[in-house]
PDB file of C-alpha atoms in Angstrom:
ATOM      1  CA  UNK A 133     -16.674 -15.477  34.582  1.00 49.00           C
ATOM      2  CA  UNK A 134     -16.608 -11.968  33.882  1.00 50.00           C
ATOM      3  CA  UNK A 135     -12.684 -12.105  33.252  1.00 52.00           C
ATOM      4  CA  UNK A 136     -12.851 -14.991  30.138  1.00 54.00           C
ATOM      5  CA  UNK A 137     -15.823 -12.566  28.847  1.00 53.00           C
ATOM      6  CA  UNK A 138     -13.575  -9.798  29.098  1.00 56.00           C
ATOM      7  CA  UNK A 139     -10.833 -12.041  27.214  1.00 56.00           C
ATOM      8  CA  UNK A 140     -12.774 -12.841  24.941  1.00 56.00           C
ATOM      9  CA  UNK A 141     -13.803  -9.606  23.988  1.00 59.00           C
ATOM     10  CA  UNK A 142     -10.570  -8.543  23.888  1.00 57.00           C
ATOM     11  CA  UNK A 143      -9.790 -11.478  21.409  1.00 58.00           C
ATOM     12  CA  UNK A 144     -12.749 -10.585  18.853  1.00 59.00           C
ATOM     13  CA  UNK A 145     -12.145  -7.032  18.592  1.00 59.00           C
ATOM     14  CA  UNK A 146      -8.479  -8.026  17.729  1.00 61.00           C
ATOM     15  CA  UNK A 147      -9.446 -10.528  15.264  1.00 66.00           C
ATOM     16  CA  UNK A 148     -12.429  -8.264  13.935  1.00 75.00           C
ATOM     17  CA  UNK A 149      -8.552  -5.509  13.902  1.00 76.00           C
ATOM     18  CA  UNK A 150      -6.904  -7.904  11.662  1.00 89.00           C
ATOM     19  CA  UNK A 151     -10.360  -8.692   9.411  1.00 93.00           C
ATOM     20  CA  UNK A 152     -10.281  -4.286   8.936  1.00 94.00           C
ATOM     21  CA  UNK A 153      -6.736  -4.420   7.936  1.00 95.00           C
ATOM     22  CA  UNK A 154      -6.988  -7.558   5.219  1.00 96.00           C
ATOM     23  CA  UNK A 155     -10.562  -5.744   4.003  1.00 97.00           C
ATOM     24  CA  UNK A 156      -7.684  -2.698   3.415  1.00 97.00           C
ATOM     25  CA  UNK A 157      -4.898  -4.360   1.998  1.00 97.00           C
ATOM     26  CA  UNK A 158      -7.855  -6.371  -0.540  1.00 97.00           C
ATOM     27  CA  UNK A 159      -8.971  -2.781  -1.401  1.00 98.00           C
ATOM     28  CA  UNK A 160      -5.069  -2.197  -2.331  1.00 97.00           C
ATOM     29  CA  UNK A 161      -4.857  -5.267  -4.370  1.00 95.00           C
ATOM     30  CA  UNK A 162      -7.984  -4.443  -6.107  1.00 96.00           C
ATOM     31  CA  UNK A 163      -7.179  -0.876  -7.026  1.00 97.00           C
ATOM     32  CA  UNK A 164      -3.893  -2.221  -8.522  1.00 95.00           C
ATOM     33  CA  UNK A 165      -5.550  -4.933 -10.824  1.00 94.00           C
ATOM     34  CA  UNK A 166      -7.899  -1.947 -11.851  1.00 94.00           C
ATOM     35  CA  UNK A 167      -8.457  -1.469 -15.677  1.00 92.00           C
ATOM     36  CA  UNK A 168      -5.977   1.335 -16.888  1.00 88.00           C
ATOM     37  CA  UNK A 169      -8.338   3.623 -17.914  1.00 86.00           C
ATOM     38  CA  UNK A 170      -9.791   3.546 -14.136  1.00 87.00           C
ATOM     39  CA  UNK A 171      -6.368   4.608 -12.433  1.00 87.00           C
ATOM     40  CA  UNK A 172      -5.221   0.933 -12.697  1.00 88.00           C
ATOM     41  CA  UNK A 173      -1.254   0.076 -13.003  1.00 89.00           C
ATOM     42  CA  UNK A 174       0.216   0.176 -16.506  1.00 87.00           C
ATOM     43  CA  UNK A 175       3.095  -1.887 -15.139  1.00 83.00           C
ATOM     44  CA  UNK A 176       3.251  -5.392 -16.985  1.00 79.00           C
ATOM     45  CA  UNK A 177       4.663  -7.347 -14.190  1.00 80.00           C
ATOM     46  CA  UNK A 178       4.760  -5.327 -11.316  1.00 86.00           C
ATOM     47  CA  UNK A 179       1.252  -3.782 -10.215  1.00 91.00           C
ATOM     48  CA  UNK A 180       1.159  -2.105  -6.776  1.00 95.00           C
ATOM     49  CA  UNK A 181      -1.912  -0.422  -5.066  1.00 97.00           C
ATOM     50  CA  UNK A 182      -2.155   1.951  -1.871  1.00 98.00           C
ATOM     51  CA  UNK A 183      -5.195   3.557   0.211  1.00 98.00           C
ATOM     52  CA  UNK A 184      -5.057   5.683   2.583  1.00 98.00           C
ATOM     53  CA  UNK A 185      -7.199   5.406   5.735  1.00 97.00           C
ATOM     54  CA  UNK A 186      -7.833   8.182   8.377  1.00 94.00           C
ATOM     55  CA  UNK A 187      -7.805   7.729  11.734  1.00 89.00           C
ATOM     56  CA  UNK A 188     -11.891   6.407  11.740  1.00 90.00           C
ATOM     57  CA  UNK A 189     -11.307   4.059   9.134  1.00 93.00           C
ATOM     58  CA  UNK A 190     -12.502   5.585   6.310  1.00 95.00           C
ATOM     59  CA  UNK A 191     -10.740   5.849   3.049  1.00 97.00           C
ATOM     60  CA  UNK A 192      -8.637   8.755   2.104  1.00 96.00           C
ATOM     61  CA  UNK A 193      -7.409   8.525  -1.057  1.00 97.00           C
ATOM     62  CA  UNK A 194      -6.255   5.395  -3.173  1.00 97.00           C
ATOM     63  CA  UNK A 195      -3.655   4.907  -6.281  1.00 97.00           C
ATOM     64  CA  UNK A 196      -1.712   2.370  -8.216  1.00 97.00           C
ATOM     65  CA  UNK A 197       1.735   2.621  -9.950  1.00 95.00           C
ATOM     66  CA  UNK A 198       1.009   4.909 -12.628  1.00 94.00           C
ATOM     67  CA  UNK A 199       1.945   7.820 -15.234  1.00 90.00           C
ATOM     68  CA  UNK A 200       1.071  10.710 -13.611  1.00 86.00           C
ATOM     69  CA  UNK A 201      -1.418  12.734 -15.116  1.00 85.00           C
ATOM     70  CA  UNK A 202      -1.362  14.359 -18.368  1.00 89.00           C
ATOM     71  CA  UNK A 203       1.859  12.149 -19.021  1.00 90.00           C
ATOM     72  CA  UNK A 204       1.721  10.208 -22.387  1.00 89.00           C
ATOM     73  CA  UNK A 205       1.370   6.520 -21.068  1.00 86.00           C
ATOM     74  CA  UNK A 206       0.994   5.029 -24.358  1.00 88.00           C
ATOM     75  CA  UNK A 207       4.622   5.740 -26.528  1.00 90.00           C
ATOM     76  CA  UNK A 208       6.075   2.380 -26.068  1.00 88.00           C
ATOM     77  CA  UNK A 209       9.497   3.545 -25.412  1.00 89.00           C
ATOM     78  CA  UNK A 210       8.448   4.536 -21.837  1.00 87.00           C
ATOM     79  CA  UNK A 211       7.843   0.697 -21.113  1.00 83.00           C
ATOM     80  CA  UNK A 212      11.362  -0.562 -21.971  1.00 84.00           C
ATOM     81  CA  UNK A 213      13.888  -1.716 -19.302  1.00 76.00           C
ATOM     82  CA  UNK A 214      15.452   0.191 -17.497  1.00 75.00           C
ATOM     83  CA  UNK A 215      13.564   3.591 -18.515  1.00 79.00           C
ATOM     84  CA  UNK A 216       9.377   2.178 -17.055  1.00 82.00           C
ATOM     85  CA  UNK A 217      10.966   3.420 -13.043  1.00 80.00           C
ATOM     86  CA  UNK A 218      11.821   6.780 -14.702  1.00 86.00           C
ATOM     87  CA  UNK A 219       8.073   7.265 -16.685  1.00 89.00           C
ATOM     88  CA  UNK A 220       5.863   5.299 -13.802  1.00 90.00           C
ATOM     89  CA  UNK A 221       4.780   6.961 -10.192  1.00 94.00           C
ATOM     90  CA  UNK A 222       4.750   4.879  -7.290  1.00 95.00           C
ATOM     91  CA  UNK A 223       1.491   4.092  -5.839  1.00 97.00           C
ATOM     92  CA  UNK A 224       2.360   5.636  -2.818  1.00 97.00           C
ATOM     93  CA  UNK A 225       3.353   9.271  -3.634  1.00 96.00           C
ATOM     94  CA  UNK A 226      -0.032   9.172  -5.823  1.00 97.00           C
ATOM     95  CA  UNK A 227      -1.852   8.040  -2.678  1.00 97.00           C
ATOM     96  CA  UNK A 228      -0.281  10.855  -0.326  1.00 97.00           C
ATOM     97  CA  UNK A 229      -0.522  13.717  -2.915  1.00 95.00           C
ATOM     98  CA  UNK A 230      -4.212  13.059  -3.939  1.00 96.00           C
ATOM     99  CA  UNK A 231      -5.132  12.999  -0.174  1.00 97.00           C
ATOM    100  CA  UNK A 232      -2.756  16.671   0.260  1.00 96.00           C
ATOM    101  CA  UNK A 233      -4.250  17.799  -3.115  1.00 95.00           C
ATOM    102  CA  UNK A 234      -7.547  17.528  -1.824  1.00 95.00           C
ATOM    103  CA  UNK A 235      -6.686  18.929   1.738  1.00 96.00           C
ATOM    104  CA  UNK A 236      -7.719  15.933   3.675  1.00 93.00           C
ATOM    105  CA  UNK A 237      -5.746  15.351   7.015  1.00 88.00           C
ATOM    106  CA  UNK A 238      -3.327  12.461   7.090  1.00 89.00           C
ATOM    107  CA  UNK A 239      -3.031  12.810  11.018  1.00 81.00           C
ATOM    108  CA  UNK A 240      -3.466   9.361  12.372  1.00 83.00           C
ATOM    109  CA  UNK A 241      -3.864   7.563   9.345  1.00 94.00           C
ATOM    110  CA  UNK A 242      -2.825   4.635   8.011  1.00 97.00           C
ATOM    111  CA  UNK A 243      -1.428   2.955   4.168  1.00 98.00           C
ATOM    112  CA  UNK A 244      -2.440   0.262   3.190  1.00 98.00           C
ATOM    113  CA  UNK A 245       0.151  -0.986   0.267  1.00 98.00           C
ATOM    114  CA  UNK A 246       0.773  -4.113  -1.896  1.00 96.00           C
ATOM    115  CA  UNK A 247       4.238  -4.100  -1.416  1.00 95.00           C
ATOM    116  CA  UNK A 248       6.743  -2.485   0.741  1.00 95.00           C
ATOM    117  CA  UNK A 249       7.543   1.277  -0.304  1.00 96.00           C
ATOM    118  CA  UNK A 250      10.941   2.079  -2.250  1.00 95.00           C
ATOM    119  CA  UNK A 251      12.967   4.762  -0.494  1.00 96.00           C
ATOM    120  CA  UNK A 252      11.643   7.486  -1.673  1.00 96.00           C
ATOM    121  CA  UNK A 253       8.157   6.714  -0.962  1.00 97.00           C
ATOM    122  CA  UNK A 254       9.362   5.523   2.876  1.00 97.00           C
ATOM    123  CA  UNK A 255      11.017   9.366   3.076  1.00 96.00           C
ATOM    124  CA  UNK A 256       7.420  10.620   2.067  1.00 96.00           C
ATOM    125  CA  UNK A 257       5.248   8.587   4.460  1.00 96.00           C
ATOM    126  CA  UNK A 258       8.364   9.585   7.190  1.00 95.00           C
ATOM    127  CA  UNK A 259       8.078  13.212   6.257  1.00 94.00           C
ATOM    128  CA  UNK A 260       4.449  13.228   6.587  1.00 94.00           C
ATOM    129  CA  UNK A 261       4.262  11.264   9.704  1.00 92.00           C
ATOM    130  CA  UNK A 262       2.804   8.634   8.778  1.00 95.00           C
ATOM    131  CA  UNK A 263       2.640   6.352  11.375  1.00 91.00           C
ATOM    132  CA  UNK A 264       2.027   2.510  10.679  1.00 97.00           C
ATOM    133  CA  UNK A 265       2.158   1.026   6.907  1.00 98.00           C
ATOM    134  CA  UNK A 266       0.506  -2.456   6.286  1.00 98.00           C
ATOM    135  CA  UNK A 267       1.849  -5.002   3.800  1.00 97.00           C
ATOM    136  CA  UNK A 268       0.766  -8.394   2.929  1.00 95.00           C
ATOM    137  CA  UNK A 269       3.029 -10.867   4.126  1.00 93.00           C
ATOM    138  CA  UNK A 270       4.162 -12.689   1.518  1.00 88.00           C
ATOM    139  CA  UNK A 271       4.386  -9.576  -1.334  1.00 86.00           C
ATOM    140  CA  UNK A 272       8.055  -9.723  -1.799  1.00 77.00           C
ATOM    141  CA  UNK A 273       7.608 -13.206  -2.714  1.00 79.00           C
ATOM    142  CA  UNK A 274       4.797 -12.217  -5.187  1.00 74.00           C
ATOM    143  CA  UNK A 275       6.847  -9.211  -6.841  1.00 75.00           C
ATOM    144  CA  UNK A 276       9.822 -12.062  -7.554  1.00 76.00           C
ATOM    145  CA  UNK A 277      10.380 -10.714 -10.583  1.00 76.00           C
ATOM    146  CA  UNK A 278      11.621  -7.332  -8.807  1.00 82.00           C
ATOM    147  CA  UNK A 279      15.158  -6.302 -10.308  1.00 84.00           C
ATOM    148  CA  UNK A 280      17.659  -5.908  -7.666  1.00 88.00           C
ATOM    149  CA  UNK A 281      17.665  -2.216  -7.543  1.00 88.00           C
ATOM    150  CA  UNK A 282      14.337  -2.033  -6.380  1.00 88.00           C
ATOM    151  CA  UNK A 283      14.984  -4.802  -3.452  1.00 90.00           C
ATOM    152  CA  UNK A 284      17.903  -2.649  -2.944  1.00 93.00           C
ATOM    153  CA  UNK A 285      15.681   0.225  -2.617  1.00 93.00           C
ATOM    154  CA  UNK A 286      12.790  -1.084  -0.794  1.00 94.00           C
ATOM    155  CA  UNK A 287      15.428  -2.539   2.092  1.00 94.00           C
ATOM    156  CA  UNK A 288      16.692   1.049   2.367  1.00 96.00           C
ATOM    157  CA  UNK A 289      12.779   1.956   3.014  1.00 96.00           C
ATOM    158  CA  UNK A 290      12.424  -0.725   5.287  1.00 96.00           C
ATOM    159  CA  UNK A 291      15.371   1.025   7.423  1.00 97.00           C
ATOM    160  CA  UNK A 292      13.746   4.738   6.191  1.00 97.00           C
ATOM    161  CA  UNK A 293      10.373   3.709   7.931  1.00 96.00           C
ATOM    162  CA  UNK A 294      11.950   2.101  11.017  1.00 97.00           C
ATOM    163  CA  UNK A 295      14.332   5.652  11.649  1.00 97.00           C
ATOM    164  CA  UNK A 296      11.605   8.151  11.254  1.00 95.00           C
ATOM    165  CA  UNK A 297       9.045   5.919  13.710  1.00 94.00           C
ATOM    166  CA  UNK A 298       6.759   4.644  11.227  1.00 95.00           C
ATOM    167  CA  UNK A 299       5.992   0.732  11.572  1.00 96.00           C
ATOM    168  CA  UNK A 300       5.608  -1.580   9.143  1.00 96.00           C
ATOM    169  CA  UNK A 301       2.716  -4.238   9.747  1.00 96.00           C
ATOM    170  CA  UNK A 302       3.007  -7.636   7.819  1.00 95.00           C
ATOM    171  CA  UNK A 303      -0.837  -8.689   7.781  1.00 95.00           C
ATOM    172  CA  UNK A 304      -1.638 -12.764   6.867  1.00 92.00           C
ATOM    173  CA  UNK A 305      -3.873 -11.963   3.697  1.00 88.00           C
ATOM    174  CA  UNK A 306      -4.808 -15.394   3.414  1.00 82.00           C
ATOM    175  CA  UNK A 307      -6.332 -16.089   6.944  1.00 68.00           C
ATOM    176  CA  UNK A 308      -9.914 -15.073   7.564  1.00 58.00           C
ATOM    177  CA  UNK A 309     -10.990 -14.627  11.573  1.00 44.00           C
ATOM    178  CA  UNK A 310     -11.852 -17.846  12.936  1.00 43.00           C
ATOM    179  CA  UNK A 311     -15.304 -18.122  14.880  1.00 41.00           C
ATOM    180  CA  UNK A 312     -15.413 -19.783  18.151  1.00 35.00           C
TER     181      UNK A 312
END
């Protein structure tokens, strides 16, 4: 008796694990929907949120895709092809620096992102140990409209990440814990 207590235990705090990281990744999503004017992405198609969670679970810092600050965001020649990737910030690098700006310690923690980082931001989170990234499962399949370079670049990340020890965790958005 006491063992199928103990498993199931063991099976609630993993589901209540998974039910943390979704709350995470939906904290992501909804910083990247968030109106402009509140840090939300300027990107027309392709709107990417990150938080950063210390080791307790507690938020760090959170960013979308953005201008970085005190950068003009509204001269419309900074949202034409081919020139948005040189004018917008990944979500990412705004994530890590606000938490480093404000001296907060990134030991342990976690990112939670919308989609999985480009190869710079994958050298970031490698150079500042970051050790495990979470990604909803299907996000490639939500960013279809990516242009190759950036699929190009976001495979090099996946490789980046998997070289310098940090793990990338695909969580199931859509599933909720099931009660027994």
């Amino acid at each position: 008796m006491v063992k199928k207590k103990s498993a199931a235990s063991s099976a609630q705090r993993r589901n209540d694990a998974w039910a943390e990281h979704r709350k995470w990744l939906a904290r992501a999503e909804e910083v990247a929907c968030s109106p402009i004017s509140k840090g939300g992405s300027p990107h027309p198609s392709v709107r990417v949120g990150a938080v950063l969670v210390d080791a307790r679970g507690r938020e760090i810092s959170s960013a979308a895709n953005r201008f970085a600050e005190g950068v003009d965001r509204r001269r419309p020649e900074r949202y034409k092809d081919g020139s948005k990737s040189l004018w917008i910030n990944c979500a990412e690098q705004l994530a890590l620096m606000q938490a480093l700006r404000r001296g907060k310690k990134i030991d342990g923690a976690r990112l939670y992102v919308t989609l999985e980082p480009c190869a710079v931001c994958a050298g970031m989170i490698g150079e500042l140990k970051v050790s495990e990234v979470y990604v909803p499962v299907d996000s490639m399949r939500r960013y279809a409209k990516l242009k190759s370079k950036w699929k190009d670049s976001i495979e090099v990340g996946l490789i980046k990440l998997a070289e310098a020890g940090a793990r990338l965790i695909a969580i199931d958005t859509h599933k909720s814990s099931r009660k027994k």
